[in-house]
Coordinates of C-alpha atoms and ligand atoms in Angstrom, one line a residue:
X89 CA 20.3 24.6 -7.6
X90 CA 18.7 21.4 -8.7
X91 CA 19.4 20.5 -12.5
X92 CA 18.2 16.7 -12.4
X93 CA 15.9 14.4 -9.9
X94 CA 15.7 10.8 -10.1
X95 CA 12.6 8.7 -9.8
X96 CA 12.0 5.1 -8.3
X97 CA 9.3 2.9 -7.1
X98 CA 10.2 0.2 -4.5
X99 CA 8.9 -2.2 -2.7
X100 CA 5.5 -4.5 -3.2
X101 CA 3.3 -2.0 -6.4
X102 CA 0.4 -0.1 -5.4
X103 CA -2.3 1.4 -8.0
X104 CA -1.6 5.0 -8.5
X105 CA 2.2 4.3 -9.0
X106 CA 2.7 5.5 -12.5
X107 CA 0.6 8.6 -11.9
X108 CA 3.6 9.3 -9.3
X109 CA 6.0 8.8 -11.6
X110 CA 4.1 10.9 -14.4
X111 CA 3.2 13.9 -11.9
X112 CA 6.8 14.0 -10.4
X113 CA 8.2 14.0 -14.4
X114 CA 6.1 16.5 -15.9
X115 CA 6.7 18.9 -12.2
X116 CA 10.2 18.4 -12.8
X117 CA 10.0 19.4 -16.7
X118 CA 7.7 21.9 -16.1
X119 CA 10.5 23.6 -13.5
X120 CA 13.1 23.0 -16.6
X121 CA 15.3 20.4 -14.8
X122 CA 15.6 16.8 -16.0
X123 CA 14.2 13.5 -14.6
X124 CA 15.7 10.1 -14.7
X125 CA 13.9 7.4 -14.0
X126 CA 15.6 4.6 -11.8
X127 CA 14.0 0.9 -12.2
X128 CA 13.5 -1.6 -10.1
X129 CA 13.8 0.2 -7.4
X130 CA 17.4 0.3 -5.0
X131 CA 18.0 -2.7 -7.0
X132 CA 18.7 -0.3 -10.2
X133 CA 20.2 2.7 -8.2
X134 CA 23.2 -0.4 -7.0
X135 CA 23.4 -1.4 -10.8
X136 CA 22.8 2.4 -12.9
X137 CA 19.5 1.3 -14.0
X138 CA 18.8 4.8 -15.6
X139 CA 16.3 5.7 -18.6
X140 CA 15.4 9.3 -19.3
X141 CA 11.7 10.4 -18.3
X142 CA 10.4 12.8 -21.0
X143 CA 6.7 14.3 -21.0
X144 CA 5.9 11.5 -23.8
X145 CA 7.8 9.2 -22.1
X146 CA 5.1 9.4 -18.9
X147 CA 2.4 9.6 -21.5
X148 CA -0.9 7.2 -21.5
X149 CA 0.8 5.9 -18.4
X150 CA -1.5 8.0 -15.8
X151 CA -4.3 5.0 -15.6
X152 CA -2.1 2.4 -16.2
X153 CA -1.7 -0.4 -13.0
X154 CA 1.6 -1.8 -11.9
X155 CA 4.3 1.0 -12.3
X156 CA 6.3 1.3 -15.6
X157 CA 9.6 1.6 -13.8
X158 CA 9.3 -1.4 -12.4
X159 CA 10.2 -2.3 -9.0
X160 CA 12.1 -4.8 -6.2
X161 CA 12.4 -5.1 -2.7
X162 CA 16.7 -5.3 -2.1
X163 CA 18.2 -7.1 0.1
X164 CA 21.5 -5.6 -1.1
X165 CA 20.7 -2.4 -0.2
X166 CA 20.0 -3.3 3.4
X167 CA 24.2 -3.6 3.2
X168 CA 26.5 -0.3 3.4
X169 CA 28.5 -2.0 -0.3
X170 CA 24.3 -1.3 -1.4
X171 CA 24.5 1.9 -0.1
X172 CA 27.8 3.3 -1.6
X173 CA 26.8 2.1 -4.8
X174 CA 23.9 3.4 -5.1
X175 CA 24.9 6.9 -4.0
X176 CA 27.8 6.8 -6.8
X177 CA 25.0 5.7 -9.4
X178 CA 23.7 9.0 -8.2
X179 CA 26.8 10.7 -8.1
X180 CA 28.4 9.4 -11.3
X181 CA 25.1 10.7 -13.1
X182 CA 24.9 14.0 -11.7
X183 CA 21.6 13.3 -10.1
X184 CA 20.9 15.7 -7.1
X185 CA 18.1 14.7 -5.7
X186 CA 15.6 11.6 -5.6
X187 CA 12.4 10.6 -5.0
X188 CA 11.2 7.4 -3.6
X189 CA 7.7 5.9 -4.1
X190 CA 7.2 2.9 -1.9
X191 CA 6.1 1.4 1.5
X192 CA 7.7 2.1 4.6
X193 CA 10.6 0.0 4.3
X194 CA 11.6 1.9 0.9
X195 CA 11.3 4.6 3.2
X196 CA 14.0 2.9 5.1
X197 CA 16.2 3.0 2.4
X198 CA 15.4 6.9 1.3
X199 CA 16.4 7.9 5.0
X200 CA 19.7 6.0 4.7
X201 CA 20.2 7.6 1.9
X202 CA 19.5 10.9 3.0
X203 CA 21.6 10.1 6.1
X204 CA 24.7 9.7 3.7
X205 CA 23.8 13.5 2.4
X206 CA 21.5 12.7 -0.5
X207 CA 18.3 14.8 -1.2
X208 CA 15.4 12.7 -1.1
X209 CA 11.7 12.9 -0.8
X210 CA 9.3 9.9 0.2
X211 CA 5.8 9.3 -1.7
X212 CA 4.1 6.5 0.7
X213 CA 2.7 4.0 -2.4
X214 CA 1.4 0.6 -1.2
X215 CA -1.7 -0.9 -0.4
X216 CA -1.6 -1.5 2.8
X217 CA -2.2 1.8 3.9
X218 CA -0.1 1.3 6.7
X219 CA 2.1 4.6 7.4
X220 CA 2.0 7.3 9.2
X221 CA 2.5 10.5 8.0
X222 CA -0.4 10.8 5.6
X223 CA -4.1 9.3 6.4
X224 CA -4.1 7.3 3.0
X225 CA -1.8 5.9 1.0
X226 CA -1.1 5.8 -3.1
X227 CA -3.2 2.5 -3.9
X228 CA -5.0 1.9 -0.8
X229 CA -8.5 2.5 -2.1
X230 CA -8.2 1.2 -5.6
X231 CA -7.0 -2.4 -3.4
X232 CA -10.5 -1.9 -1.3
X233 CA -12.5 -1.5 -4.2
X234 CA -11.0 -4.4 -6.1
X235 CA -11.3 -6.6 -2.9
X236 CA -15.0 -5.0 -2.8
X237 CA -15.7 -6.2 -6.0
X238 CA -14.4 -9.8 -5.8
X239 CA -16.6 -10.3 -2.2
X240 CA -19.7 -8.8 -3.7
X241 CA -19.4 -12.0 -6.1
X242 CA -18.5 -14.2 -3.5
X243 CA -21.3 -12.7 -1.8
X244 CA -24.1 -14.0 -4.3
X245 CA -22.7 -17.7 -4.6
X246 CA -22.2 -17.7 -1.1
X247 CA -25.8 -17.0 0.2
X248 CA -27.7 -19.0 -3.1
X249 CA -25.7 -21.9 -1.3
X250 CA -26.2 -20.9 2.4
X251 CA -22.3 -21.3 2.4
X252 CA -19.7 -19.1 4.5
X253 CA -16.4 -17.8 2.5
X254 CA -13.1 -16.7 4.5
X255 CA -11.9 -14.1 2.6
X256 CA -8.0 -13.5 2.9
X257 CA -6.8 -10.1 2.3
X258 CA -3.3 -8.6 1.9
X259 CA -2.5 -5.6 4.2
X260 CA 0.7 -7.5 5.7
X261 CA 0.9 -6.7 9.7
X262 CA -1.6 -4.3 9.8
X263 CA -5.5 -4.4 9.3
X264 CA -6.6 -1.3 7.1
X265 CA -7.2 -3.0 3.8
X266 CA -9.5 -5.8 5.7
X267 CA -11.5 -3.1 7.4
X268 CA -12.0 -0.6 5.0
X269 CA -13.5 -3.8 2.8
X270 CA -14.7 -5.5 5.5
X271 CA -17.2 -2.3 6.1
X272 CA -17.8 -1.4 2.9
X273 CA -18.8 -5.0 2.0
X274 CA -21.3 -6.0 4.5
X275 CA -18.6 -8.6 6.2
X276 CA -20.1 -10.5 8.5
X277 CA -17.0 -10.5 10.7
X278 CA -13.9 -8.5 10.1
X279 CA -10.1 -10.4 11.9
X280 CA -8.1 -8.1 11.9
X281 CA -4.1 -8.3 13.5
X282 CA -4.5 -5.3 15.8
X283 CA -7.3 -6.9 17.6
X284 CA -7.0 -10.3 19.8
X285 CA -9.3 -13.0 18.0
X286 CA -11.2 -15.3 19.8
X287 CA -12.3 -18.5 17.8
X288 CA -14.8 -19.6 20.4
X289 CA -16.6 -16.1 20.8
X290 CA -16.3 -16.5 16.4
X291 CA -17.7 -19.5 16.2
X292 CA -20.4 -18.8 18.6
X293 CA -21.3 -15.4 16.6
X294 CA -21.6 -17.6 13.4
X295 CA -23.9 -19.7 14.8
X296 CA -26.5 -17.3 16.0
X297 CA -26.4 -15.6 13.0
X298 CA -27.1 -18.8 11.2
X299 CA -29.6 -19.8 13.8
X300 CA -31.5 -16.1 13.2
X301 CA -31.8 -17.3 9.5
X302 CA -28.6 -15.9 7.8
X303 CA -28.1 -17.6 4.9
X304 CA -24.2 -17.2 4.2
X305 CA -21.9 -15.9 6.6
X306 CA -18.5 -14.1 5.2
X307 CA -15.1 -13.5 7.2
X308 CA -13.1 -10.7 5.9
X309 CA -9.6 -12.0 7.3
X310 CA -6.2 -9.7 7.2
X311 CA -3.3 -11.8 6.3
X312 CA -1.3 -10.4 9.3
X313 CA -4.0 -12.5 11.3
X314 CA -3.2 -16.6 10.3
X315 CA -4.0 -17.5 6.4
X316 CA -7.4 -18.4 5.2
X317 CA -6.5 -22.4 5.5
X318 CA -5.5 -21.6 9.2
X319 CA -8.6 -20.6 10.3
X320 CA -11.0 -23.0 8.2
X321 CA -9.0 -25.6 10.6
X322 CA -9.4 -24.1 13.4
X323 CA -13.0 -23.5 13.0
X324 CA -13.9 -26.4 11.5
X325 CA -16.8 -28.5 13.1
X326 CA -17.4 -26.0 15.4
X327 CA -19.8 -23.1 13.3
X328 CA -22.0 -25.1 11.5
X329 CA -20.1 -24.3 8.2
X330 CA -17.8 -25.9 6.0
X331 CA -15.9 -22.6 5.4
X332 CA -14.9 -22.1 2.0
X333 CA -11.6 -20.2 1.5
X334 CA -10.5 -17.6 -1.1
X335 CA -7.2 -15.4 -1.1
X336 CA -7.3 -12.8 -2.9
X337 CA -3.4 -12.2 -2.7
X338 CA -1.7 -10.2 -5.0
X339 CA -5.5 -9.0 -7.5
X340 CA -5.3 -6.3 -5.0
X341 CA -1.7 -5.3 -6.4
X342 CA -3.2 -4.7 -10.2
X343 CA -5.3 -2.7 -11.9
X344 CA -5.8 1.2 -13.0
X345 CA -5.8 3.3 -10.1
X346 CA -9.4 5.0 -9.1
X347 CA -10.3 8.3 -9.0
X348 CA -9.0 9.3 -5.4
X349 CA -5.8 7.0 -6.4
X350 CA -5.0 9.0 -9.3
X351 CA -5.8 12.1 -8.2
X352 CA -3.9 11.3 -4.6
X353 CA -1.0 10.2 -6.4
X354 CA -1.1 13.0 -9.2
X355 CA -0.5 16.1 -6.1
X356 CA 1.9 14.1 -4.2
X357 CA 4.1 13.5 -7.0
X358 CA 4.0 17.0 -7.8
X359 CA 4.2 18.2 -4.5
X360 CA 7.4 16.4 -3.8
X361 CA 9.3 17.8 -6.3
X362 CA 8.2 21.2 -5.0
X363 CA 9.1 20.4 -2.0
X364 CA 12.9 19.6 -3.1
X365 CA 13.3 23.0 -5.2
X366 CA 11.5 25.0 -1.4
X367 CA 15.1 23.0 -0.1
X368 CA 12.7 20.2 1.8
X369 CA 15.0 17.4 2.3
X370 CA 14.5 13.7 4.3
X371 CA 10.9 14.2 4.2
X372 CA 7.9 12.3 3.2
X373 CA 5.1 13.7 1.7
X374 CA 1.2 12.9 2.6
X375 CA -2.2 14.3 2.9
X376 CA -3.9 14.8 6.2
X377 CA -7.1 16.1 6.7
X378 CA -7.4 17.2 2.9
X379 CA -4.3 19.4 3.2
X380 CA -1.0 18.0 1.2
X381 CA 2.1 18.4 4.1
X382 CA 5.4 16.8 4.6
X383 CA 6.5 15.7 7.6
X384 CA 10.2 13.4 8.4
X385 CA 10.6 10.4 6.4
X386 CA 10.9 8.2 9.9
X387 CA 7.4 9.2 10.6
X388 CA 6.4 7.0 8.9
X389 CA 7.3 4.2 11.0
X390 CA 7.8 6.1 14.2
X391 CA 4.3 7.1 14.9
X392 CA 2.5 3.7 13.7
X393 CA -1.4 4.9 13.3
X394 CA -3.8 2.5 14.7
X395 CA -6.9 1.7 13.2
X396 CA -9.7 4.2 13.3
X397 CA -12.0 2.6 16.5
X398 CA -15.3 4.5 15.0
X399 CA -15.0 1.8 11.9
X400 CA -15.0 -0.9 14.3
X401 CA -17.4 -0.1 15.8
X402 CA -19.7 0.6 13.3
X403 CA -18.4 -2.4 12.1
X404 CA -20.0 -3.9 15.4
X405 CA -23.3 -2.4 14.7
X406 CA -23.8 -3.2 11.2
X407 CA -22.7 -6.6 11.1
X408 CA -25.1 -8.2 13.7
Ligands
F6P618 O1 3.2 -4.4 1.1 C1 2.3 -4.7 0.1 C2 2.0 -6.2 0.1 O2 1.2 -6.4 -1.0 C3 1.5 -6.7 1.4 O3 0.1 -6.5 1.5 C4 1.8 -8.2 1.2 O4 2.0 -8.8 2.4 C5 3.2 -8.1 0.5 O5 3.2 -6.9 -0.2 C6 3.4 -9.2 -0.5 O6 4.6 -9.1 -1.0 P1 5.2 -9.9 -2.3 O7 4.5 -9.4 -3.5 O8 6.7 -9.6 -2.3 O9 4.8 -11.3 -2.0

């Protein structure tokens, strides 16, 4: 029988994180077992980072960015000595099971945990919205609408000055975050890292807009692509712009999560710790098609989803 479950974010932070940590606390109080609270992620489980989680303790944190337990990507736990500590942190304090809230390389380090005999359970928390396993991820949209935001400014400067912005956004190798934005904010042109890009055929698509009496052009570009400085040189003097560049790096980290963020993060973080008392082990937990489901943690790697080709195309058609 499960009497305690520990609790970590790891990895880059994603909106929505502390109402993981919040939901997962108040399941695991409300099923009279104890929750512990590992910070900064692997990094803590290696060195007994531990703090009690109480229902007040997880108070006025639902809404609140970043994540209160704080978090680290590990090199140290990539090594078995990382490993073996971190399961006698566990051990030692007589945690039996965990829950990890990261990106997929967190993920990495739940399954090698859970490889080594330790109950774990993955929430998938990072912008990128990368994994598979669950069609969105804990922070995903908050990071569109925060990019949304930002190039609906850009967006007014850029067309009372018949000027062209290249937008960089995170998403790391994959191109979610850039076209989810990209759509949502009118992007002229989307570059995204699953598709080849083609500066000429760019360049030449610029132009005719411009020549058809466009008064700004914007480039929504996914940082898995080349950086925004990149691709001003490579198109410079050849798209009758003087493209202007802005990155909007790690903004898209921060903030209070939005409605679907919290509410997304709210049943997974409950739904994990369910899942651990039903005996649910090595899994992560996600939501497809509405339903909330749990599927291996390696899934999330394993099965790579590509981007959805009915956004790109209606990208296509609405940005002529
Ligand atoms: O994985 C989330 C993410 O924000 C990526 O989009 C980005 O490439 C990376 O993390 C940045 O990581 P760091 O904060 O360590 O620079």
């Amino acid at each position: 029988m499960l009497k305690r479950i520990g609790v970590l974010t790891s990895g880059g932070d994603s909106p929505g994180m502390n109402a993981a940590i919040r939901a997962v606390t108040r399941t695991v109080l409300y099923h009279n077992m104890e929750a512990i609270g590992i910070k900064r992620g692997f990094e803590g489980l290696i060195e007994g980072d531990l703090i009690p989680l109480t229902r007040s303790s997880v108070g006025g944190i639902l809404l609140r960015g970043g994540t209160m337990l704080r978090t680290a990507r590990s090199p140290r736990f990539i090594l078995q000595e990382g490993i073996d500590l971190g399961i006698s942190t566990l051990k030692n304090n007589n945690i039996d099971a965990l829950v990890v809230i990261g990106g997929d390389g967190s993920f990495h380090g739940a399954k090698k945990l859970h490889t080594k005999g330790i109950r774990v359970v993955g929430i998938p928390g990072t912008i990128d919205n990368d994994m598979a396993g669950t069609d969105v991820t804990i922070g995903f949209d908050t990071a569109c609408n925060t990019a949304l935001d930002c190039i609906a400014k850009l967006r007014d400067t850029a067309s009372s000055h018949d000027r062209m912005f290249i937008v960089e956004v995170m998403g790391r190798h994959a191109g979610f975050l850039a076209l989810e934005t990209g759509v949502a904010c009118g992007a002229e042109f989307v570059l995204v890292p699953e598709i080849i890009v083609d500066i000429e055929a760019l360049c030449k698509k610029i132009r005719y807009a411009k020549a058809r009496g466009k008064t700004h052009s914007l480039v929504v570009l996914a940082e898995g692509v080349m950086s925004a400085s990149e691709l001003a040189i490579q198109l410079k003097g050849k798209c009758d712009y003087e493209p202007k560049i802005v990155v909007l790096g790690h903004l898209q980290r921060g903030g209070s999560p939005s409605c679907a963020d919290a509410v997304l993060a709210s049943k997974l973080g409950s739904f994990a710790v369910e899942s651990l008392i039903e005996g649910k082990n090595g899994v992560m937990v996600g939501s497809i098609d509405g339903n909330i489901v749990a599927s291996p943690l390696s899934h999330a790697w394993e099965h790579r989803r590509s981007l959805n080709s009915e956004m790109l195309s209606l990208l296509d058609i609405l940005s002529i």
